[in-house]
Short mmCIF file of C-alpha atoms and ligand atoms in Angstrom, two decimals:
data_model
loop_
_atom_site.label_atom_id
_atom_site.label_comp_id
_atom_site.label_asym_id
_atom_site.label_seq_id
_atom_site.Cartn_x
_atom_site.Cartn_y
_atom_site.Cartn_z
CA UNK A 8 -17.04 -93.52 -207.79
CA UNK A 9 -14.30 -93.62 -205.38
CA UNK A 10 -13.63 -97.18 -204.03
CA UNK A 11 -13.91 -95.24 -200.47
CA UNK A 12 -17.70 -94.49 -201.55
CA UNK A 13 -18.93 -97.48 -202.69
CA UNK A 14 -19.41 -100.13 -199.62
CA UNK A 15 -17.61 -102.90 -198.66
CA UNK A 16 -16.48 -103.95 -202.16
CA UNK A 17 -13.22 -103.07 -201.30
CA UNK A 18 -11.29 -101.80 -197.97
CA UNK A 19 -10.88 -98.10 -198.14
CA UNK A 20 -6.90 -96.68 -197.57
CA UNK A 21 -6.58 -94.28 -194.58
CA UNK A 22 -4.49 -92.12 -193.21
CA UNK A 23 -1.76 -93.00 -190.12
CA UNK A 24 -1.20 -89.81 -188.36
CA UNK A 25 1.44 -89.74 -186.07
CA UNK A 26 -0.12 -87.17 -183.07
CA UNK A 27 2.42 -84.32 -181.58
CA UNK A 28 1.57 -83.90 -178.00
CA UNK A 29 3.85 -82.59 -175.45
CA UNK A 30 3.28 -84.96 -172.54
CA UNK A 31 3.46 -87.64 -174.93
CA UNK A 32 6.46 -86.32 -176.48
CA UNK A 33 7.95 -86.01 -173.42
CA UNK A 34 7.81 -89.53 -172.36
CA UNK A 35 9.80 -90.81 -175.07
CA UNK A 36 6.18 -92.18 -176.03
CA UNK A 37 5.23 -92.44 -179.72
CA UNK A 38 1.66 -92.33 -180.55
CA UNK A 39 0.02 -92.75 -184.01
CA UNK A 40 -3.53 -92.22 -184.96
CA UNK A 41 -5.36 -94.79 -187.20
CA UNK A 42 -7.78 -92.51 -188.77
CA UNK A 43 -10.73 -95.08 -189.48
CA UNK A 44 -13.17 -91.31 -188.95
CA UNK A 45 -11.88 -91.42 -192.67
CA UNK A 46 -13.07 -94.89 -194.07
CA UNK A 47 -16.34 -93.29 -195.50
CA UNK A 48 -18.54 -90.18 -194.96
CA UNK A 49 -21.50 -91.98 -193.90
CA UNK A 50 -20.54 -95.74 -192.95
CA UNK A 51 -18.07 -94.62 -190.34
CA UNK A 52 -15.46 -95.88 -188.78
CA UNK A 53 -15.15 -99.63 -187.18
CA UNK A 54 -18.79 -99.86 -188.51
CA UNK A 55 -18.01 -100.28 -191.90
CA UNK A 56 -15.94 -103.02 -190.78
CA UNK A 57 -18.62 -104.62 -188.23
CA UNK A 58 -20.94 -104.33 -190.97
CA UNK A 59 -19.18 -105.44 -193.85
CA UNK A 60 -19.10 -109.11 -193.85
CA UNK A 61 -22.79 -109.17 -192.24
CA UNK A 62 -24.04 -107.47 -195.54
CA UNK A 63 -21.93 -109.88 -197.65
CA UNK A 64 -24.34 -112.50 -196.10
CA UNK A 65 -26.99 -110.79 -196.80
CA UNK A 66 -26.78 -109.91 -200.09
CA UNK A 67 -25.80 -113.57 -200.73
CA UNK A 68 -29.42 -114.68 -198.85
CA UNK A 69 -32.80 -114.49 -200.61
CA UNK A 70 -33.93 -112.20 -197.55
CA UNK A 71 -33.07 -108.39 -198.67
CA UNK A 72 -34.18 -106.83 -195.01
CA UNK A 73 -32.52 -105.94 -192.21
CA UNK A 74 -33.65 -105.33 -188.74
CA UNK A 75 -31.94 -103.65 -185.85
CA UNK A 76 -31.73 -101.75 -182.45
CA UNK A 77 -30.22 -98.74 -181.03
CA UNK A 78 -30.69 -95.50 -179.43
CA UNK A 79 -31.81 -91.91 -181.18
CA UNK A 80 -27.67 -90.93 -181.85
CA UNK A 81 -26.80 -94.37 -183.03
CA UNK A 82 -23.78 -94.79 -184.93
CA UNK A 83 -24.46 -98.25 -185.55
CA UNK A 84 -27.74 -97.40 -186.88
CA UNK A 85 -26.56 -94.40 -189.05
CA UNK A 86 -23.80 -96.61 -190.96
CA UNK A 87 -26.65 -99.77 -191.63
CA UNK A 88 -29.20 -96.95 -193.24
CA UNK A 89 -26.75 -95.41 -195.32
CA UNK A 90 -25.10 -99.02 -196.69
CA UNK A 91 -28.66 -100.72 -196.63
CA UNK A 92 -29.77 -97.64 -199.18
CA UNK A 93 -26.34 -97.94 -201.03
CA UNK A 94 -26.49 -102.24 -201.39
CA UNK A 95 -30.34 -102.23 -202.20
CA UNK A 96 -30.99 -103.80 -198.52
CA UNK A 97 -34.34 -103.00 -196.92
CA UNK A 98 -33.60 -101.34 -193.39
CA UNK A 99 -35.92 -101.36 -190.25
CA UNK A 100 -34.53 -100.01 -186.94
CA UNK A 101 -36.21 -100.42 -183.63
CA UNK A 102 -35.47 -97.30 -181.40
CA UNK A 103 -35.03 -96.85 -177.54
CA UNK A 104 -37.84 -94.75 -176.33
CA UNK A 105 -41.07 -93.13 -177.50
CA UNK A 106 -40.97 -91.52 -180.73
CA UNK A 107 -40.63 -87.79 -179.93
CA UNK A 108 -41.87 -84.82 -181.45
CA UNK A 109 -38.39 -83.83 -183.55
CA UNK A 110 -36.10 -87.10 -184.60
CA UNK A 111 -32.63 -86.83 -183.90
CA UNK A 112 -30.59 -85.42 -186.89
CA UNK A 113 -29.27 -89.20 -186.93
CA UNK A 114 -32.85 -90.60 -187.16
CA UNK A 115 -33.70 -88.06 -189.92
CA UNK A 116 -30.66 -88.88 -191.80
CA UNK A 117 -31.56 -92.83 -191.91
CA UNK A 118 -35.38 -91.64 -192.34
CA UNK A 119 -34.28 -90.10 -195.72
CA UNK A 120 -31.94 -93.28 -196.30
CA UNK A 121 -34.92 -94.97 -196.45
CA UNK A 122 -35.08 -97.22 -193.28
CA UNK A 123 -38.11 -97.58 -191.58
CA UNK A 124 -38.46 -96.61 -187.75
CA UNK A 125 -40.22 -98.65 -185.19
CA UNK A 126 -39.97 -96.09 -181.74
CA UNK A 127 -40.46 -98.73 -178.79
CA UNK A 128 -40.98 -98.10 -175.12
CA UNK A 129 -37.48 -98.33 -172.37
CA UNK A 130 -39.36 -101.36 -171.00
CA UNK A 131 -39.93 -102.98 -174.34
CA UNK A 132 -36.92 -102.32 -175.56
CA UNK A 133 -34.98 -103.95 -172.79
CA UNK A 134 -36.74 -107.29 -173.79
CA UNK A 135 -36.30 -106.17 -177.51
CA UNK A 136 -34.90 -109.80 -178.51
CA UNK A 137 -38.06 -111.38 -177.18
CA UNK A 138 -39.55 -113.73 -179.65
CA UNK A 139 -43.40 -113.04 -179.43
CA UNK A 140 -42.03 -108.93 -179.77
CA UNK A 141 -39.97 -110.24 -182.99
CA UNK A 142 -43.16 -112.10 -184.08
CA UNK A 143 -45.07 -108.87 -184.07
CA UNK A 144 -42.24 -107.55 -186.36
CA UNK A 145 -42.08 -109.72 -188.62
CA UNK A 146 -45.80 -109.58 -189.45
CA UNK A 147 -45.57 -105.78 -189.59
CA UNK A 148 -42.46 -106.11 -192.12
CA UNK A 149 -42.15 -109.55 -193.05
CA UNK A 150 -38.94 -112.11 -192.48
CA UNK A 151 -35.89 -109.77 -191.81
CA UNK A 152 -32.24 -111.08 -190.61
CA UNK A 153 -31.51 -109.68 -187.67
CA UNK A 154 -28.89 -107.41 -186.57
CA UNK A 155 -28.17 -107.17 -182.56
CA UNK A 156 -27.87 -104.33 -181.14
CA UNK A 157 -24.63 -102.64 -182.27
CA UNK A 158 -24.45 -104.74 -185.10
CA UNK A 159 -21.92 -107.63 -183.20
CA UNK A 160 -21.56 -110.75 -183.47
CA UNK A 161 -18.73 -113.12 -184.95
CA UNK A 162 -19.20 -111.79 -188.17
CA UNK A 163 -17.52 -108.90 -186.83
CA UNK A 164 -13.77 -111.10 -186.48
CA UNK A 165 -12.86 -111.50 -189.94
CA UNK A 166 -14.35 -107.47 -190.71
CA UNK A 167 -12.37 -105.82 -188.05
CA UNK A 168 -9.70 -107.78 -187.81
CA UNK A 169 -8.63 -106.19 -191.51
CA UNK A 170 -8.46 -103.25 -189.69
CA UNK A 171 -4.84 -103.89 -188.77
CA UNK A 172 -4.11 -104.34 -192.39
CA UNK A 173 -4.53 -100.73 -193.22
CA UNK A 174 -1.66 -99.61 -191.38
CA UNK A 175 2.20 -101.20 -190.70
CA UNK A 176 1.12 -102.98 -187.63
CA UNK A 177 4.59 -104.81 -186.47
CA UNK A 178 5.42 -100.59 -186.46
CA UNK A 179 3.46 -100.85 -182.89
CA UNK A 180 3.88 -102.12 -179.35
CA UNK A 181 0.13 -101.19 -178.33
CA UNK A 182 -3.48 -100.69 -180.08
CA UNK A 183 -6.36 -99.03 -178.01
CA UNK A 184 -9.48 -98.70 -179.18
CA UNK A 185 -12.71 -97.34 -177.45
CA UNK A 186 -15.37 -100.91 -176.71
CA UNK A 187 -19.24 -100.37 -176.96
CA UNK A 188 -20.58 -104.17 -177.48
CA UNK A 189 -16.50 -105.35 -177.78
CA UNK A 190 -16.69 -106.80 -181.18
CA UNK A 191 -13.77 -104.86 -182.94
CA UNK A 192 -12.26 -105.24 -179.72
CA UNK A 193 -12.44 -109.12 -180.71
CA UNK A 194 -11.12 -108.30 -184.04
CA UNK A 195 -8.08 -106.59 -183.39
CA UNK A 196 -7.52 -109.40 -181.43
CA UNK A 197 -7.76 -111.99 -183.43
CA UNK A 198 -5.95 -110.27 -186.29
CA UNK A 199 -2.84 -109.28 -184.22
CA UNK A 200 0.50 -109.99 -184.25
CA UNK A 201 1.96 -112.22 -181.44
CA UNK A 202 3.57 -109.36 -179.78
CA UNK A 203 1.63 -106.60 -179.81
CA UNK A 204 -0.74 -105.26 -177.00
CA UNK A 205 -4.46 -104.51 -177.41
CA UNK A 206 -5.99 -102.23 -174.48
CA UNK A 207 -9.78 -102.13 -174.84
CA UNK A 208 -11.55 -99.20 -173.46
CA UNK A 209 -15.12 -99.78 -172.21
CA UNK A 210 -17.29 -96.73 -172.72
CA UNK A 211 -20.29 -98.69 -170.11
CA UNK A 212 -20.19 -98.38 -166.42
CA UNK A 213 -18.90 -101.63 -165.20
CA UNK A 214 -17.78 -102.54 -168.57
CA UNK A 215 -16.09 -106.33 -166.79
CA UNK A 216 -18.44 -107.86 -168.59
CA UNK A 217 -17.06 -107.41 -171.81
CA UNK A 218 -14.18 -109.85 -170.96
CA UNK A 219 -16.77 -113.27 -170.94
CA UNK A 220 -18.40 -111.16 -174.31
CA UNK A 221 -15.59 -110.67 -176.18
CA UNK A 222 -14.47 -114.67 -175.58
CA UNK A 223 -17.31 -116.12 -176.74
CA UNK A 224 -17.52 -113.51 -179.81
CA UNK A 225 -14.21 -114.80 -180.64
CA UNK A 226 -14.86 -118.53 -179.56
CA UNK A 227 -18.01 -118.32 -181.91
CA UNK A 228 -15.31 -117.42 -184.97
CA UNK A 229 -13.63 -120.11 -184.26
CA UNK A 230 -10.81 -118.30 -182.94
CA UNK A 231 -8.48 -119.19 -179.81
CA UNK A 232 -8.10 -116.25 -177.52
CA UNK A 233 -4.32 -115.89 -178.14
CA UNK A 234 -4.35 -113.30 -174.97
CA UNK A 235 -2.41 -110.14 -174.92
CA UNK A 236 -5.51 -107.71 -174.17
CA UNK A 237 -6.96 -106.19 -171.34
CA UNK A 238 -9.65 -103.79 -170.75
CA UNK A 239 -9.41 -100.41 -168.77
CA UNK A 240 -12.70 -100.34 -166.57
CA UNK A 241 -11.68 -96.74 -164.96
CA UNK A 242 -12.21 -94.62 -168.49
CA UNK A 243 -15.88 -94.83 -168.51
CA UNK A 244 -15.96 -91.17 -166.94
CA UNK A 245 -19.27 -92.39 -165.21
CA UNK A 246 -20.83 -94.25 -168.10
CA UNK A 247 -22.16 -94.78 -171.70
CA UNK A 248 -22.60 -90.93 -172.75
CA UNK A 249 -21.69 -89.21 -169.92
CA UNK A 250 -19.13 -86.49 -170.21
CA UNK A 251 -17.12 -85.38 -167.18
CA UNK A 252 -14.50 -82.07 -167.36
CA UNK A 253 -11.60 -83.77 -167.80
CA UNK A 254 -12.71 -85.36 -171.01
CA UNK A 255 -14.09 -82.42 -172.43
CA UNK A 256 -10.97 -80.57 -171.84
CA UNK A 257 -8.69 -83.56 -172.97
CA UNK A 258 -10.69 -83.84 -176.42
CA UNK A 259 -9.58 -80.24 -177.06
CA UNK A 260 -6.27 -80.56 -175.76
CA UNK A 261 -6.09 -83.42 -178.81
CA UNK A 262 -8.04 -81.11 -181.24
CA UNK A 263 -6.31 -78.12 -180.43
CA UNK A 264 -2.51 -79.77 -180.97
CA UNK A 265 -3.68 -82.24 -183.75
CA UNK A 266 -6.54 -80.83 -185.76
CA UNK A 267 -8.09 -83.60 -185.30
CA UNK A 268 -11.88 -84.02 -183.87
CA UNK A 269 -12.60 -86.89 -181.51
CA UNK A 270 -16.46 -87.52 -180.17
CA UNK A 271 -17.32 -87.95 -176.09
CA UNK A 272 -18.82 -90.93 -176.57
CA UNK A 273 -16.41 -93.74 -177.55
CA UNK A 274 -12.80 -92.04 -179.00
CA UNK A 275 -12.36 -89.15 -176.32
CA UNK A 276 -12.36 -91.74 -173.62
CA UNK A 277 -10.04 -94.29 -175.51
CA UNK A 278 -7.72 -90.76 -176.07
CA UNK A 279 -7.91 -89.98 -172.33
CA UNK A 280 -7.80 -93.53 -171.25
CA UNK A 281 -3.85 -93.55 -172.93
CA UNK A 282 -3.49 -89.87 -171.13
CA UNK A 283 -3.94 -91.35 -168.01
CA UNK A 284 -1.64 -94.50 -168.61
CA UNK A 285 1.07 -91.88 -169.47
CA UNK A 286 0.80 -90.00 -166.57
CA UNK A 287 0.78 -92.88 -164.50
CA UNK A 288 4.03 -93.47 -166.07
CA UNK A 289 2.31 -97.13 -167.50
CA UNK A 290 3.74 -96.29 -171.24
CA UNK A 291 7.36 -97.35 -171.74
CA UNK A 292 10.21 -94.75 -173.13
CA UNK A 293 10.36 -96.06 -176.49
CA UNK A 294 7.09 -97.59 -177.02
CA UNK A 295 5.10 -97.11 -180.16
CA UNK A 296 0.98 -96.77 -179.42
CA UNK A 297 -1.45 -96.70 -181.59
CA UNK A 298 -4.72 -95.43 -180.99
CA UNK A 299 -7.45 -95.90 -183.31
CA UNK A 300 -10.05 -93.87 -183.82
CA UNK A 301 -13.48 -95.21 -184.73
CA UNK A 302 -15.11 -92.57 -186.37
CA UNK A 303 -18.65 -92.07 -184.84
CA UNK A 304 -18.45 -87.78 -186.09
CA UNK A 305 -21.56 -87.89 -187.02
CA UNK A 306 -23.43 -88.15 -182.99
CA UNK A 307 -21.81 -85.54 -181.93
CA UNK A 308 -24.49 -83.42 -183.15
CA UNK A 309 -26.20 -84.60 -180.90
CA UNK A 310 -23.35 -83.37 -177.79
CA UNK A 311 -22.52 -80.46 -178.47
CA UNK A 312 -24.22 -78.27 -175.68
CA UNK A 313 -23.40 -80.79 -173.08
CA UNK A 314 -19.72 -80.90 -174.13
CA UNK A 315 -19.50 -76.81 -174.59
CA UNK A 316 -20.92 -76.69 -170.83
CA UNK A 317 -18.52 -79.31 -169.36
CA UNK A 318 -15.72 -77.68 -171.36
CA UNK A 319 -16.61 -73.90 -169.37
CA UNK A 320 -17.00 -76.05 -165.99
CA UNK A 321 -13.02 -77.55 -166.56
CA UNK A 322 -12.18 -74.06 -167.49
CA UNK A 323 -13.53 -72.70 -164.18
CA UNK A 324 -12.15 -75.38 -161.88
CA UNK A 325 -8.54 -74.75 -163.11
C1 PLP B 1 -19.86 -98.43 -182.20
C2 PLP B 1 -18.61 -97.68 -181.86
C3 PLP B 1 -17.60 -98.23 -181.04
C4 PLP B 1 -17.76 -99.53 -180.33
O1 PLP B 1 -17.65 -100.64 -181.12
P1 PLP B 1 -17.93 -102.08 -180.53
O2 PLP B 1 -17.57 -103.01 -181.61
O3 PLP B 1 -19.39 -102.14 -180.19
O4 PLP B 1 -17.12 -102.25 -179.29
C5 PLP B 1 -16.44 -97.49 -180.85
N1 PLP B 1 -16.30 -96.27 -181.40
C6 PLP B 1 -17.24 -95.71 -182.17
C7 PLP B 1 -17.02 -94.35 -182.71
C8 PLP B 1 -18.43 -96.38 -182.42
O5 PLP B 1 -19.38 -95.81 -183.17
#
C-alpha cells in the first residue's frame, strides 16, 4: 500500500505548485500552491493532519470509539469515518438537523465506512456538549473519547504544524490558509519560521473570535504565541457556506488558468482573500506567497447547483 494510503503512519509527500496567474504575475507577486487536496483520497487535506495525532491517542487508550459533531457535508466528519474504518476505531457522529429522507453523499460515504449516525435537532445540537445529552450517548454507545466539533483542539499543534515540513518553507514570505474552528491556523503558527507571515482566512461571519480561540489552542500546547499572524475578517463573502459571484467566478478564474479545483467553502475564499490583497496593492513586488489548500473536494458535491447559479449571475452582471 502506498504510504499516502495508509493513515497517519507516515506524512504523505505533496506536490508545490507554483500558480500562473496574470494579475499575480503582474505584480511581481509569486504565489505557490501547497497541494494538501493531495495528502489522501479520503482523509483530506489539513484533516489528516488535525486528526492524526488525536488517533495516535487513541489507539494508544483502551477506549477504541470515537464520537463527534458536524453538519450533513462535513469534511471533518468524512476524514474521521474513513481513518476510524482504516485504524480499527469505532466511529459515532452526531449530525446538525433531523435526519432527512436521502443522506448527503458525505453521510452515505461514512454510513458505508461504518460510523454510526445520531441525526439531532438545531436546538439540541447547539447545546451538543451538554453533559446530561453526552450521558444519553454514552449509554446508547458506551464510553467514547470525544472529538469537538471540527476535530480541534491542541492536539491539532504538533499535526499541522508538520504541514510546513512538506514544502521549503524559508522559500516564502507569506502562508494563507482558509480558518473553520482555527486549529491549523494555530499550527502553522506554531511551526513557522521567525520571519514568515501567516494570514488566516475566516470562512464564519464575524470570524474575530478566532483570535482569543486560536491563543488558547496554542496556549493549551504549551506554545507562546510568537505573533506574526492576522486574520482577514472581510473574506467570509457573507458567511460559513455562502457563495457570492465574485467567488464563484474567482474559483474558475483559478481552475481555468491552473487546472486546479478549489471548493466554496473554505479554499475559494482563502484564494480570493489573496486576490483582493493584490489588488489592493497589499502584496509586495518580490514577495513569495504561499497559499495552501486544504483539500475539502469531497463537499462540493454537495455545491454544485448553488455555485453553477452564482457562476451565470457573475456572468450576467459583467
Ligand atoms: C476543516 C477545513 C478547514 C478549516 O480548518 P480549521 O482547522 O477548522 O480552521 C479549512 N479547509 C478545509 C478544506 C477544511 O475541510
Amino acid at each position: 500500500m502506498n504510504v499516502n494510503e495508509f493513515p497517519f503512519s507516515s506524512n504523505p509527500s505533496v506536490p508545490v505548485v507554483t500558480v500562473e496567474l496574470a494579475d499575480f504575475q503582474a505584480a511581481g507577486v509569486r504565489l505557490d500552491l501547497l497541494r494538501l487536496d493531495r495528502v489522501h483520497p479520503m482523509i483530506s487535506g489539513n484533516k489528516w493532519f488535525k486528526l492524526k495525532y488525536a488517533f495516535e491517542a487513541v489507539l494508544r487508550s483502551d477506549c477504541q470509539r470515537v464520537l463527534s459533531f458536524g453538519g450533513a457535508w462535513s469534511n471533518h466528519i468524512h476524514a474521521l469515518a474513513f481513518a476510524g474504518r482504516e485504524r480499527g476505531v469505532e466511529t459515532i457522529a452526531v449530525i446538525r438537523g433531523d435526519e432527512p429522507v436521502k443522506l448527503s453523499d458525505t453521510l452515505q460515504d461514512a454510513q458505508r465506512w461504518g460510523m454510526s449516525l445520531e441525526f439531532v435537532s438545531r436546538a439540541q445540537y447547539r447545546n451538543k456538549y451538554d453533559e446530561v445529552f453526552l450521558q444519553s450517548l454514552r449509554a446508547r454507545y458506551g464510553e467514547f473519547h470525544l472529538l469537538p466539533e471540527g476535530g480541534s483542539g491542541e492536539w491539532v499543534v504538533a499535526g499541522c504544524r508538520e504541514i510546513l515540513s512538506l514544502c521549503d518553507i524559508a522559500d516564502y514570505d507569506l502562508v494563507c490558509c482558509a480558518c473553520g474552528t482555527g486549529g491549523t491556523l494555530a499550527g502553522l503558527i506554531a511551526g513557522k519560521p521567525k520571519g514568515l507571515a501567516v494570514l488566516g482566512v475566516p470562512v464564519l461571519k464575524g470570524g474575530d473570535f478566532l483570535y482569543q480561540d486560536i491563543r488558547n489552542i496554542l496556549f493549551r500546547a504549551g506554545v507562546d504565541d510568537p505573533g506574526g499572524w492576522e486574520l482577514d475578517l472581510e473574506g467570509h463573502e457573507g458567511g460559513y457556506a455562502k457563495i457570492t459571484p465574485a467567488l464563484a467566478l474567482s474559483m474558475r478564474y483559478f481552475f481555468e488558468a491552473t487546472g486546479v479545483e478549489l471548493e466554496p467553502v473554505y479554499t475559494g475564499k482563502a484564494f480570493l482573500a489573496l486576490q483582493r490583497k493584490l489588488s489592493a496593492g497589499e502584496l509586495a513586488w518580490g514577495s513569495r506567497v504561499l497559499l495552501i489548500h486544504t483539500g475539502g473536494m469531497q463537499g462540493l458535491r454537495g455545491m454544485q447547483e448553488t455555485l453553477s447559479k452564482r457562476l451565470s449571475q457573475s456572468r450576467e452582471s459583467s
